[in-house]
């Protein structure tokens, strides 16, 4: 019997498409395409397949979460600024019955006050923040562990 590899969506919110030139002192020099490649490779090493997507649009991000739920795929989510105020995104995350790991390149807790609140964290399995691109690799490991626990 051939078992299908579990799928994970690595979803990214507003302004993350600008990585590489966006505030490199905060977010580093890696471009979004390089980050995406490293996520696909890390997922493969964990026996997962990954689709990495980015949008500046809240409705599109919510649509991708609905799709993940319909396909029963796991999600690694960097909600970017939506983290701090989007109840619509939070409600979409709360709907998921598959593993959800929130991820941030920077450590929002060590930054401006408005970044200290995440409306997403309480509906995620966990949050990994502050390790740059490694945050994503760690989040994928967490997803693989959560999926292994379920099988
Ligand atoms: C971020 C942190 C958010 O506060 C910010 O709005 C982002 C990126 C991060 O990955 O560190 O756009 O999610």
XYZ file of N, CA and C and ligand atoms in Angstrom:
466
model
N 0.843 -1.198 0.000
C 0.000 0.000 0.000
C 0.885 1.258 0.000
N 0.535 2.219 -0.832
C 1.291 3.470 -0.885
C 0.504 4.536 -0.124
N 1.106 5.051 0.955
C 0.435 6.105 1.735
C 0.785 7.466 1.148
N -0.227 8.318 0.950
C 0.025 9.665 0.437
C 0.747 10.480 1.506
N 1.687 11.336 1.076
C 2.388 12.210 2.036
C 1.409 13.267 2.513
N 1.481 13.580 3.813
C 0.612 14.629 4.343
C 1.014 15.973 3.743
N 0.001 16.821 3.575
C 0.245 18.119 2.952
C 0.153 19.238 3.976
N 1.005 20.237 3.819
C 0.959 21.411 4.688
C 0.979 22.670 3.831
N 0.082 23.604 4.164
C 0.110 24.928 3.542
C 0.924 25.852 4.445
N 1.876 26.538 3.865
C 2.656 27.548 4.590
C 2.150 28.901 4.077
N 1.285 29.532 4.884
C 0.557 30.723 4.431
C 1.146 31.990 5.058
N 1.262 33.004 4.248
C 1.930 34.235 4.664
C 1.095 35.456 4.326
N 0.973 36.351 5.304
C 0.148 37.535 5.151
C 0.900 38.741 4.586
N 0.318 39.934 4.800
C 0.744 41.144 4.106
C 2.198 41.544 4.337
N 2.788 42.007 3.252
C 4.143 42.579 3.198
C 5.257 41.537 3.264
N 4.901 40.269 3.472
C 5.960 39.252 3.546
C 6.525 38.926 2.159
N 5.794 39.292 1.119
C 6.327 39.136 -0.242
C 7.520 40.057 -0.490
N 7.704 41.031 0.390
C 8.779 42.018 0.258
C 10.037 41.620 1.033
N 10.040 40.413 1.586
C 11.220 39.983 2.348
C 12.474 40.101 1.481
N 13.558 40.436 2.116
C 14.819 40.639 1.382
C 15.148 42.120 1.365
N 14.114 42.937 1.054
C 14.338 44.396 1.068
C 13.537 45.075 2.168
N 12.541 44.386 2.739
C 11.703 44.985 3.778
C 12.431 44.963 5.129
N 12.742 46.104 5.674
C 13.369 46.212 6.997
C 14.314 45.031 7.283
N 15.383 44.898 6.502
C 16.260 43.727 6.675
C 16.850 43.597 8.073
N 16.954 44.743 8.778
C 17.495 44.681 10.145
C 16.526 43.947 11.078
N 15.251 43.866 10.676
C 14.248 43.147 11.482
C 13.994 41.751 10.908
N 13.851 41.681 9.579
C 13.388 40.435 8.958
C 14.469 39.668 8.197
N 15.689 40.229 8.152
C 16.774 39.518 7.492
C 16.826 39.798 5.996
N 17.753 39.138 5.332
C 18.020 39.415 3.916
C 17.436 38.354 2.983
N 16.886 37.287 3.534
C 16.343 36.212 2.697
C 15.109 36.714 1.951
N 15.022 36.445 0.659
C 13.836 36.859 -0.098
C 12.695 35.883 0.177
N 11.489 36.280 -0.203
C 10.357 35.388 0.004
C 10.543 34.086 -0.786
N 11.038 34.195 -2.017
C 11.232 32.986 -2.831
C 12.239 32.036 -2.178
N 13.292 32.599 -1.599
C 14.280 31.750 -0.905
C 13.661 31.092 0.321
N 12.849 31.867 1.053
C 12.160 31.303 2.220
C 11.244 30.162 1.784
N 10.516 30.391 0.696
C 9.587 29.372 0.197
C 10.339 28.095 -0.173
N 11.462 28.262 -0.870
C 12.275 27.091 -1.259
C 12.744 26.329 -0.032
N 13.186 27.053 0.988
C 13.702 26.375 2.185
C 12.572 25.654 2.917
N 11.357 26.196 2.859
C 10.209 25.511 3.493
C 9.875 24.214 2.753
N 9.881 24.281 1.421
C 9.562 23.085 0.631
C 10.594 21.995 0.916
N 11.883 22.389 0.972
C 12.952 21.413 1.227
C 12.826 20.846 2.640
N 12.557 21.722 3.623
C 12.445 21.251 5.011
C 11.254 20.293 5.143
N 10.152 20.630 4.491
C 8.959 19.767 4.550
C 9.285 18.396 3.956
N 9.951 18.407 2.831
C 10.307 17.148 2.159
C 11.149 16.266 3.082
N 12.096 16.898 3.785
C 12.943 16.169 4.738
C 12.151 15.559 5.879
N 10.965 16.090 6.120
C 10.109 15.582 7.206
C 9.027 14.641 6.680
N 9.085 14.366 5.375
C 8.091 13.466 4.784
C 6.766 14.152 4.498
N 6.803 15.473 4.342
C 5.587 16.236 4.040
C 5.728 16.896 2.670
N 4.590 17.224 2.059
C 4.641 18.104 0.893
C 4.119 19.462 1.330
N 4.706 20.530 0.782
C 4.324 21.880 1.213
C 3.975 22.758 0.023
N 2.950 23.576 0.214
C 2.636 24.657 -0.726
C 2.818 25.959 0.036
N 3.669 26.835 -0.470
C 3.964 28.097 0.214
C 3.307 29.235 -0.563
N 2.480 30.023 0.122
C 1.717 31.091 -0.534
C 1.820 32.383 0.271
N 1.692 33.490 -0.428
C 1.698 34.816 0.247
C 0.650 35.707 -0.400
N -0.046 36.475 0.444
C -0.984 37.470 -0.076
C -1.027 38.678 0.852
N -1.367 39.813 0.267
C -1.583 41.021 1.074
C -3.072 41.170 1.410
N -3.886 40.217 0.960
C -5.338 40.342 1.018
C -5.952 39.396 2.054
N -6.679 39.947 2.992
C -7.262 39.156 4.087
C -8.225 38.079 3.573
N -9.067 38.458 2.606
C -10.068 37.509 2.085
C -9.386 36.314 1.418
N -8.300 36.588 0.703
C -7.577 35.497 0.035
C -6.991 34.544 1.066
N -6.417 35.115 2.118
C -5.817 34.291 3.177
C -6.889 33.414 3.840
N -8.044 33.997 4.096
C -9.156 33.236 4.695
C -9.596 32.122 3.740
N -9.652 32.426 2.449
C -10.016 31.407 1.450
C -9.041 30.234 1.462
N -7.748 30.518 1.615
C -6.744 29.437 1.663
C -6.927 28.589 2.932
N -7.315 29.222 4.034
C -7.562 28.449 5.267
C -8.779 27.530 5.078
N -9.819 28.038 4.405
C -10.980 27.188 4.113
C -10.553 25.992 3.258
N -9.702 26.275 2.285
C -9.217 25.213 1.388
C -8.424 24.168 2.168
N -7.569 24.639 3.088
C -6.787 23.702 3.909
C -7.731 22.804 4.707
N -8.764 23.401 5.279
C -9.728 22.613 6.046
C -10.427 21.594 5.140
N -10.870 22.036 3.967
C -11.569 21.129 3.039
C -10.674 19.967 2.633
N -9.384 20.241 2.487
C -8.435 19.192 2.055
C -7.820 18.460 3.244
N -8.180 18.889 4.452
C -7.599 18.320 5.681
C -6.072 18.404 5.666
N -5.571 19.536 5.192
C -4.126 19.797 5.197
C -3.762 20.563 6.471
N -2.530 20.382 6.927
C -2.025 21.154 8.074
C -1.638 22.555 7.600
N -1.479 23.474 8.564
C -1.157 24.860 8.204
C -0.056 25.416 9.113
N 0.945 26.031 8.470
C 1.881 26.925 9.159
C 1.489 28.320 8.683
N 1.196 29.213 9.627
C 0.649 30.522 9.257
C 1.469 31.658 9.852
N 1.982 32.523 8.971
C 2.519 33.804 9.429
C 1.483 34.859 9.041
N 0.635 35.250 9.990
C -0.448 36.179 9.638
C 0.046 37.617 9.464
N 1.344 37.855 9.712
C 1.934 39.209 9.616
C 1.099 40.187 10.437
N 0.810 41.376 9.915
C 0.103 42.373 10.736
C -1.307 41.918 11.120
N -1.918 41.026 10.322
C -3.267 40.520 10.681
C -3.257 39.839 12.053
N -2.074 39.337 12.446
C -1.908 38.689 13.758
C -2.575 39.490 14.870
N -2.411 40.808 14.763
C -2.699 41.671 15.900
C -4.137 42.163 15.980
N -4.920 41.944 14.884
C -6.281 42.506 14.932
C -7.331 41.790 14.107
N -6.983 40.770 13.333
C -7.995 40.212 12.423
C -8.808 39.094 13.077
N -9.989 39.465 13.559
C -10.878 38.447 14.134
C -11.428 37.521 13.048
N -11.526 38.038 11.817
C -12.000 37.188 10.714
C -10.998 36.055 10.452
N -9.717 36.407 10.493
C -8.679 35.387 10.297
C -8.675 34.408 11.470
N -8.839 34.946 12.669
C -8.895 34.086 13.853
C -10.053 33.087 13.736
N -11.226 33.562 13.314
C -12.377 32.664 13.190
C -12.103 31.563 12.159
N -11.427 31.921 11.074
C -11.084 30.909 10.060
C -10.107 29.893 10.649
N -9.158 30.359 11.457
C -8.199 29.446 12.101
C -8.915 28.530 13.093
N -9.865 29.090 13.819
C -10.600 28.309 14.831
C -11.378 27.163 14.193
N -11.702 27.319 12.923
C -12.467 26.315 12.179
C -11.637 25.076 11.838
N -10.317 25.238 11.831
C -9.446 24.143 11.375
C -9.500 22.967 12.353
N -9.552 21.772 11.810
C -9.470 20.569 12.651
C -8.126 19.865 12.426
N -7.257 20.510 11.693
C -5.921 19.982 11.392
C -4.888 20.826 12.150
N -3.625 20.344 12.262
C -2.632 21.126 12.999
C -2.413 22.521 12.407
N -2.334 23.506 13.300
C -2.054 24.891 12.912
C -0.942 25.427 13.804
N 0.152 25.844 13.191
C 1.254 26.454 13.942
C 1.436 27.893 13.444
N 1.345 28.830 14.379
C 1.580 30.256 14.068
C 3.082 30.505 14.080
N 3.533 31.304 13.152
C 4.972 31.517 13.034
C 5.271 33.003 12.783
N 6.394 33.473 13.341
C 6.864 34.834 13.068
C 8.370 34.811 12.905
N 8.842 35.611 11.957
C 10.289 35.739 11.764
C 10.914 36.462 12.945
N 10.309 37.589 13.311
C 10.810 38.381 14.435
C 10.136 37.889 15.713
N 10.519 38.506 16.822
C 9.872 38.175 18.096
C 8.938 39.335 18.475
N 7.656 39.242 18.112
C 6.749 40.374 18.346
C 6.708 40.814 19.805
N 6.953 39.903 20.736
C 6.900 40.247 22.167
C 8.004 41.223 22.556
N 9.057 41.278 21.738
C 10.183 42.168 22.041
C 10.113 43.461 21.227
N 8.960 43.679 20.562
C 8.847 44.850 19.686
C 7.771 45.821 20.215
N 7.192 46.616 19.341
C 6.214 47.624 19.785
C 5.034 46.964 20.498
N 4.446 47.749 21.386
C 3.327 47.284 22.215
C 2.204 46.622 21.386
N 1.851 47.245 20.231
C 0.711 46.708 19.469
C 0.981 45.298 18.951
N 2.271 44.921 18.868
C 2.599 43.574 18.385
C 2.541 42.527 19.499
N 2.327 42.969 20.731
C 2.331 42.015 21.847
C 1.059 41.187 21.894
N 0.009 41.672 21.217
C -1.246 40.916 21.168
C -1.312 40.098 19.889
N -1.580 38.808 20.034
C -1.927 37.980 18.876
C -3.340 37.467 19.089
N -4.240 37.763 18.137
C -5.601 37.224 18.235
C -5.648 35.809 17.664
N -4.511 35.345 17.130
C -4.437 34.011 16.504
C -3.935 32.954 17.492
N -3.023 33.343 18.389
C -2.312 32.358 19.225
C -3.237 31.389 19.954
N -4.345 31.901 20.473
C -5.223 31.059 21.293
C -5.926 29.970 20.485
N -5.967 30.117 19.161
C -6.614 29.089 18.338
C -5.589 28.292 17.517
N -4.294 28.528 17.787
C -3.238 27.724 17.145
C -2.770 26.653 18.133
N -2.156 25.586 17.610
C -1.576 24.594 18.529
C -0.415 25.204 19.291
N 0.305 26.104 18.631
C 1.426 26.756 19.276
C 1.992 27.821 18.358
N 2.924 28.588 18.906
C 3.515 29.703 18.155
C 5.035 29.621 18.248
N 5.696 29.842 17.112
C 7.164 29.883 17.094
C 7.568 31.238 16.515
N 8.343 31.992 17.269
C 8.663 33.365 16.867
C 10.087 33.720 17.243
N 10.720 34.502 16.387
C 11.987 35.112 16.761
C 13.222 34.444 16.183
N 13.046 33.421 15.364
C 14.204 32.672 14.863
C 14.441 32.869 13.365
N 13.879 33.935 12.810
C 14.057 34.170 11.377
C 13.464 33.013 10.577
N 14.151 32.659 9.482
C 13.650 31.573 8.634
C 13.578 30.252 9.399
N 14.409 30.119 10.428
C 14.353 28.889 11.244
C 13.001 28.734 11.942
N 12.302 29.838 12.196
C 10.965 29.727 12.803
C 10.082 28.813 11.941
N 10.197 28.961 10.627
C 9.370 28.153 9.712
C 9.792 26.673 9.771
N 11.114 26.450 9.793
C 11.594 25.054 9.829
C 11.159 24.387 11.134
N 11.232 25.144 12.237
C 10.790 24.602 13.530
C 9.282 24.345 13.515
N 8.538 25.245 12.876
C 7.082 25.083 12.796
C 6.731 23.835 11.985
N 7.487 23.588 10.921
C 7.218 22.379 10.118
C 7.521 21.122 10.926
N 8.565 21.192 11.758
C 8.851 20.040 12.642
C 7.704 19.825 13.614
N 7.158 20.920 14.128
C 6.028 20.812 15.061
C 4.819 20.194 14.355
N 4.577 20.602 13.115
C 3.464 20.030 12.342
C 3.673 18.531 12.154
N 4.901 18.145 11.784
C 5.185 16.716 11.571
C 4.944 15.934 12.859
N 5.349 16.501 14.003
C 5.148 15.816 15.293
C 3.649 15.713 15.617
N 2.901 16.780 15.370
C 1.451 16.751 15.637
C 0.758 15.709 14.753
N 1.188 15.630 13.483
C 0.583 14.642 12.583
C 0.942 13.226 13.019
N 2.193 13.032 13.467
C 2.619 11.705 13.917
C 1.814 11.280 15.139
N 1.527 12.229 16.032
C 0.737 11.930 17.238
C -0.655 11.460 16.873
N -1.162 11.961 15.757
C -2.535 11.634 15.353
C -2.654 10.286 14.685
N -1.517 9.788 14.108
C -1.650 8.561 13.310
C -1.357 7.320 14.166
C 5.700 39.307 11.596
C 5.515 40.212 12.828
C 4.329 41.132 12.643
O 4.195 41.981 13.781
C 4.505 42.011 11.424
O 3.369 42.809 11.202
C 4.877 41.240 10.201
C 5.804 40.120 10.317
C 6.985 38.441 11.685
O 7.076 37.482 10.940
O 7.878 38.747 12.477
O 4.500 41.604 9.091
O 4.592 38.429 11.515
